[in-house]
Amino acid sequence: MTAIEAAMEFLRAGSSSVAPSPELLAHVEELVQALRRGELAPSDIWAVGAMHPRSEVRLALVVEAASRNGDEDAEALIAWAVNDPDDTIAVTAAAAAARRADGGALEGLFDASGRSLAALSGARSAHADLRRRAAVDSLHHLMSSLPNGEDVRRNLAWTGYDQRQSLRGREFNTVEMVEIPAGPGAPYGFFIDTTPVTWRAYMEFVKATEEHGPVWSHPGQPSGHDHHVGRRLSSQQLDRLATHPVTGVTWFDAWAYASWRGKKLPSAGQWERAAGVLDKAEFPWGDASPTPENARFLVSAGEALHSADLAELTAEVGTHPAGATPGGVHDLAGNVWEWTRSRALDVQDITPFIGAVDYGATLGNWTLSACIKGGGWSSGPDDLRGAVRASKHVLQRGPETGFRCVIEPHGE
């Protein structure tokens, strides 16, 4: 095995995620030098590095990609990295996109800037966090430097980005949301949806995707992924389910819906803060054991739930007021499990990438399992505890899994 093959194998191996930094970076340097000598295809190293669990690897490759003008694969890596969970990497990528006048990074930068028209206009805010400020600055630069900058601006508005302004008011629309204030260990407050997203609301999103295409989709979702989970249901069934939580959605579906609304999926920590876990509450409503008045769940192991009718399995949102939090957040426990944006294993923000990879080949990849919360209609009472965390592959669908969204006015 050559040194290049050994370095590539080391990066691909799961053990590389816990290797000491000097050894890890030595292998990265070996691959970078091979890339510069023309002994390694750029797409090979970018593919390994873009989703590497260690931030040192991702940062080193973003820096290298930034120096490679005219390399389309490098541009794709930079466009992906502007939304890296590590702020240093995201800011580095945003600056690189601006320097290179990389139009391919526009949508990623728009994500990182908070998806506001103010960002497209180059508006800056002293209150924005470092990541958002860097993204806004880079967008402003690109709008000024790209030959087709005005066309891009008009196209982004036409594809529905301008709808976020009407959804959020000038900055944020928090109608039907509850504010969760800052507290110990949580310097910023946020807003969370009062209930899970309903079928009615989700089908409005589906209509928007039919009109404008996959402009809100996550860049790492599978090629040709279809968000239309209601296609298998008749119009009569959809009418009956209108006020029930949408189910059968993958993580990518939930992420895209949140993006369309100018929101985000909650982190596992945010979900737990909303459910009172930090206040030592066993369940969202307090410490009393669950009852059918609190939530929709499997009351006893012998209970029969064999219906194929979702309208009989799930409950209309907000119809278990006894299970609401003191602040008025409904259905956190029971009814449907809820996707979060956190990885199951380490509860860090998940950055899944599937692309053209076969779904079956991804099933053993721990980086593709997201944390789900709350328990569902098929769960026992223990799963309804606020501190319980379960995992689900980002491409798995199920009649027991839905989601809700958050808004972070000042960052996480």
XYZ file of C-alpha atoms in Angstrom:
412
model
C 0.000 0.000 0.000
C 1.400 3.394 -1.002
C 1.624 6.332 1.401
C -1.255 8.011 -0.419
C -3.451 4.913 -0.165
C -2.546 4.535 3.505
C -3.444 8.162 4.215
C -6.768 7.854 2.412
C -7.558 4.607 4.199
C -6.729 6.229 7.529
C -9.156 9.085 6.879
C -11.888 6.708 5.775
C -11.499 4.486 8.834
C -13.819 5.090 11.745
C -10.833 5.133 14.109
C -9.629 8.343 12.516
C -12.304 10.229 14.435
C -10.398 9.635 17.685
C -6.832 9.775 16.348
C -4.463 12.385 17.816
C -4.512 15.611 15.807
C -0.805 15.532 14.733
C -1.174 12.062 13.231
C -4.492 12.928 11.643
C -3.220 16.171 10.116
C -0.071 14.450 8.859
C -2.269 12.164 6.773
C -4.264 15.155 5.529
C -1.033 16.919 4.534
C 0.098 13.791 2.662
C -3.129 13.842 0.660
C -2.946 17.589 0.004
C 0.595 17.252 -1.346
C -0.496 14.345 -3.550
C -3.351 16.511 -4.798
C -0.933 19.317 -5.677
C 1.344 16.870 -7.508
C -1.589 15.608 -9.543
C -1.409 12.113 -8.053
C -4.895 12.263 -6.521
C -8.236 13.234 -8.006
C -9.640 16.305 -6.195
C -13.081 14.729 -5.930
C -11.602 11.861 -3.880
C -10.218 13.985 -1.082
C -13.161 16.421 -1.055
C -15.609 13.535 -0.726
C -13.739 12.136 2.277
C -13.143 15.489 3.935
C -16.491 17.250 3.572
C -18.210 15.005 6.123
C -15.237 13.982 8.245
C -16.193 13.971 11.948
C -13.066 15.918 12.929
C -13.196 19.679 12.383
C -9.396 19.843 11.902
C -9.729 17.760 8.743
C -12.655 19.745 7.367
C -10.909 23.072 8.019
C -7.635 21.965 6.401
C -9.451 20.874 3.263
C -11.564 24.034 3.062
C -8.364 26.103 3.256
C -6.840 23.994 0.490
C -9.995 24.194 -1.615
C -9.962 27.985 -1.288
C -6.576 28.101 -3.046
C -7.679 26.029 -6.046
C -9.177 28.404 -8.580
C -11.183 26.832 -11.365
C -11.706 23.542 -9.510
C -15.454 22.824 -9.586
C -15.154 20.173 -6.889
C -13.374 22.659 -4.623
C -16.155 25.179 -5.225
C -18.727 22.547 -4.266
C -16.837 21.839 -1.037
C -16.758 25.546 -0.162
C -20.458 25.913 -0.949
C -21.191 23.008 1.418
C -18.845 24.246 4.152
C -20.489 27.663 4.583
C -23.032 25.826 6.743
C -20.543 23.665 8.638
C -21.499 23.312 12.336
C -18.043 24.638 13.269
C -18.103 28.454 13.154
C -14.422 28.727 12.160
C -14.971 26.510 9.130
C -18.201 28.274 8.144
C -16.605 31.730 8.341
C -13.513 30.540 6.428
C -15.707 29.088 3.684
C -17.851 32.232 3.482
C -14.755 34.391 3.044
C -13.414 32.002 0.397
C -16.688 32.114 -1.522
C -16.565 35.903 -1.547
C -12.926 36.044 -2.700
C -13.533 33.542 -5.481
C -16.839 35.162 -6.510
C -18.245 31.650 -6.185
C -21.875 31.866 -7.250
C -22.343 28.197 -6.358
C -22.168 29.114 -2.677
C -25.020 31.625 -2.874
C -27.761 29.410 -1.504
C -25.524 28.075 1.254
C -24.607 31.614 2.246
C -28.250 32.569 2.186
C -28.939 29.698 4.596
C -26.124 30.831 6.882
C -27.282 34.447 6.826
C -30.685 33.505 8.197
C -32.453 33.459 4.813
C -33.580 37.072 4.867
C -33.974 39.598 2.081
C -31.946 41.983 4.213
C -28.961 39.706 3.586
C -29.512 39.876 -0.162
C -29.464 43.657 0.109
C -26.223 43.557 2.065
C -27.779 44.710 5.345
C -25.539 44.231 8.366
C -26.454 43.948 12.010
C -24.239 44.495 15.030
C -26.392 41.932 16.843
C -25.745 39.118 14.363
C -23.389 36.344 15.410
C -20.004 35.872 13.724
C -21.249 33.206 11.313
C -24.254 35.211 10.150
C -22.278 38.434 9.823
C -19.636 36.685 7.672
C -22.343 35.160 5.477
C -24.097 38.515 5.029
C -20.817 40.253 4.163
C -20.003 37.541 1.603
C -23.471 37.737 0.072
C -23.141 41.505 -0.222
C -19.781 41.088 -1.947
C -21.105 38.457 -4.348
C -24.158 40.516 -5.243
C -21.804 43.351 -6.181
C -19.119 41.327 -7.960
C -20.951 38.641 -9.921
C -21.726 39.695 -13.502
C -25.241 38.326 -13.085
C -25.646 39.486 -9.486
C -28.891 41.336 -10.124
C -30.310 38.377 -12.041
C -29.440 36.082 -9.140
C -31.084 38.468 -6.685
C -34.279 38.572 -8.763
C -34.239 34.779 -9.194
C -33.891 34.171 -5.460
C -36.824 36.486 -4.837
C -38.916 34.850 -7.578
C -38.297 31.353 -6.223
C -40.054 32.285 -3.052
C -37.356 33.631 -0.776
C -39.268 36.902 -0.579
C -42.174 34.954 0.954
C -40.145 34.631 4.135
C -40.489 38.331 4.739
C -44.277 38.046 4.771
C -44.071 34.921 6.937
C -41.731 36.472 9.443
C -42.755 40.137 9.377
C -39.716 42.322 9.144
C -37.504 39.848 10.946
C -39.367 36.963 12.575
C -43.002 35.902 12.665
C -43.571 34.110 15.949
C -47.335 33.616 15.618
C -48.311 30.208 17.043
C -44.930 29.933 18.742
C -43.888 30.072 22.395
C -40.811 31.940 23.610
C -38.328 29.908 25.623
C -36.159 32.414 27.511
C -32.424 32.256 28.066
C -31.297 30.550 31.238
C -28.335 28.899 32.972
C -25.977 27.523 30.340
C -28.201 28.906 27.569
C -27.275 32.531 26.760
C -29.949 32.912 24.074
C -33.669 32.370 24.081
C -35.640 31.044 21.124
C -39.182 30.458 19.910
C -40.684 26.988 19.369
C -43.838 25.989 17.502
C -46.812 25.572 19.825
C -47.684 22.250 18.166
C -46.103 19.821 15.683
C -46.402 20.759 12.004
C -49.768 19.628 10.643
C -50.634 17.932 7.387
C -52.386 21.121 6.262
C -49.277 23.237 6.809
C -46.985 20.647 5.258
C -49.101 20.355 2.120
C -48.784 24.127 1.655
C -45.040 23.550 1.555
C -45.502 20.743 -0.983
C -47.481 23.135 -3.196
C -44.628 25.654 -2.994
C -42.102 22.998 -4.088
C -44.325 22.051 -7.014
C -44.380 25.675 -8.131
C -40.749 26.597 -7.539
C -38.771 23.357 -7.411
C -36.435 22.066 -4.682
C -35.053 25.489 -3.729
C -35.492 24.803 -0.005
C -33.977 21.319 -0.010
C -30.937 20.344 2.031
C -27.798 20.115 -0.183
C -26.983 16.674 1.164
C -30.301 14.988 0.465
C -30.478 12.057 -1.979
C -30.614 12.817 -5.662
C -34.222 13.165 -6.758
C -35.589 13.122 -3.212
C -39.317 13.896 -3.216
C -40.866 15.823 -0.306
C -44.444 14.978 -1.329
C -45.250 12.491 1.442
C -48.994 13.020 0.971
C -49.035 11.552 -2.518
C -50.076 8.144 -1.203
C -53.174 9.606 0.485
C -56.507 10.519 -1.086
C -57.876 14.047 -0.879
C -60.494 12.778 1.573
C -57.794 11.319 3.819
C -55.810 14.553 3.687
C -58.914 16.497 4.666
C -59.420 14.249 7.711
C -55.766 14.619 8.658
C -55.546 18.383 8.121
C -55.107 19.214 11.805
C -53.169 16.068 12.716
C -49.338 16.062 12.839
C -47.756 15.263 9.503
C -45.991 11.885 9.533
C -43.941 9.788 7.142
C -41.430 12.595 6.746
C -37.692 12.019 6.534
C -35.235 14.339 8.274
C -34.616 15.981 4.900
C -38.346 16.667 4.467
C -38.520 18.276 7.894
C -35.378 20.347 7.253
C -36.725 21.608 3.920
C -40.088 22.580 5.414
C -38.341 24.510 8.195
C -36.175 26.238 5.599
C -39.269 27.227 3.615
C -40.751 28.795 6.728
C -37.537 30.665 7.532
C -37.109 28.487 10.617
C -34.926 25.587 11.775
C -35.381 22.199 13.328
C -34.792 22.401 17.079
C -31.647 20.983 18.586
C -32.191 18.180 21.088
C -31.139 20.629 23.798
C -33.693 23.224 22.716
C -36.442 20.613 22.629
C -35.516 19.529 26.145
C -35.432 23.109 27.415
C -38.938 23.605 26.031
C -40.047 20.362 27.740
C -38.764 21.490 31.139
C -35.882 19.017 31.393
C -33.560 21.729 32.729
C -36.138 22.407 35.433
C -35.987 18.707 36.435
C -39.517 17.987 35.162
C -40.082 14.315 34.280
C -42.642 15.153 31.602
C -43.537 18.387 29.796
C -46.531 18.925 32.135
C -44.636 18.031 35.333
C -43.870 14.876 37.281
C -47.261 13.129 37.233
C -47.371 9.871 35.270
C -48.917 10.088 31.771
C -52.637 9.565 31.308
C -54.797 9.649 28.145
C -55.651 13.252 29.108
C -51.964 14.226 28.885
C -50.978 12.627 25.608
C -51.708 10.179 22.798
C -49.624 7.095 23.589
C -49.809 3.351 24.149
C -51.405 3.202 27.584
C -50.815 -0.527 28.036
C -48.827 -3.177 26.214
C -52.032 -5.032 25.370
C -53.721 -2.042 23.761
C -54.667 -2.736 20.152
C -53.467 -0.153 17.632
C -53.825 -2.049 14.417
C -55.678 0.570 12.407
C -54.176 1.601 9.076
C -55.973 4.939 9.343
C -53.585 7.666 10.485
C -56.533 9.748 11.638
C -57.230 7.045 14.225
C -53.602 6.540 15.230
C -52.583 10.174 15.669
C -54.587 12.865 17.443
C -55.375 16.384 16.312
C -52.675 18.717 17.550
C -53.472 20.673 20.691
C -56.256 18.339 21.836
C -54.444 17.222 25.000
C -54.220 20.520 26.910
C -53.474 18.690 30.153
C -50.173 17.638 28.590
C -49.026 21.133 27.623
C -46.026 22.758 29.281
C -46.649 25.608 31.735
C -45.607 27.950 28.924
C -48.196 26.546 26.515
C -46.226 24.179 24.251
C -48.507 21.280 23.247
C -47.861 17.676 22.222
C -44.178 17.536 23.144
C -44.924 14.116 24.631
C -46.837 11.504 22.653
C -48.712 11.709 19.359
C -45.538 11.717 17.200
C -41.813 11.456 17.753
C -40.144 14.678 16.584
C -37.026 15.128 14.480
C -34.271 17.373 15.810
C -31.226 18.757 14.049
C -28.926 16.927 16.491
C -26.925 13.813 15.755
C -28.005 10.894 17.921
C -24.572 9.831 19.146
C -23.050 13.134 20.278
C -26.005 15.568 20.026
C -23.983 17.917 17.793
C -25.684 19.530 14.805
C -26.006 16.896 12.102
C -24.735 17.655 8.575
C -25.885 14.624 6.569
C -24.770 14.032 3.001
C -26.277 11.246 0.899
C -26.136 12.523 -2.687
C -26.066 9.643 -5.156
C -25.023 7.049 -2.546
C -27.313 4.039 -2.261
C -29.558 4.278 0.799
C -28.686 0.771 1.959
C -24.989 1.603 2.029
C -25.611 4.387 4.563
C -27.484 2.395 7.212
C -24.433 1.682 9.368
C -23.139 5.262 9.280
C -23.510 6.823 12.745
C -23.242 10.342 11.302
C -26.614 9.824 9.584
C -28.680 9.018 12.678
C -30.568 11.989 14.092
C -31.963 12.365 17.591
C -35.749 12.162 17.857
C -37.704 13.222 20.909
C -41.021 12.915 22.682
C -42.418 9.483 21.984
C -45.416 8.836 19.758
C -48.823 7.175 19.561
C -47.126 3.740 19.546
C -44.839 4.509 22.511
C -45.108 3.372 26.097
C -45.226 5.912 28.929
C -41.480 5.815 29.624
C -40.686 7.143 26.146
C -42.692 10.274 26.943
C -40.139 11.433 29.515
C -38.515 14.679 28.452
C -34.960 13.400 28.861
C -35.433 10.304 26.650
C -33.511 10.404 23.374
C -33.984 7.943 20.524
C -32.301 7.752 17.129
C -33.563 7.439 13.565
C -31.731 7.332 10.237
C -32.274 10.579 8.348
C -33.913 8.758 5.432
C -36.299 6.612 7.455
C -39.989 7.397 7.263
C -42.639 6.236 9.689
C -46.279 6.844 10.654
C -45.092 7.749 14.156
C -42.567 10.497 13.300
C -43.206 14.203 12.689
C -41.524 17.467 13.714
C -41.854 21.087 14.804
C -39.644 24.133 14.208
C -37.832 26.883 16.083
C -36.706 30.443 15.432
C -33.465 31.729 16.940
C -33.578 35.553 16.860
C -30.136 35.866 18.478
C -28.524 32.531 17.732
C -28.382 29.232 19.631
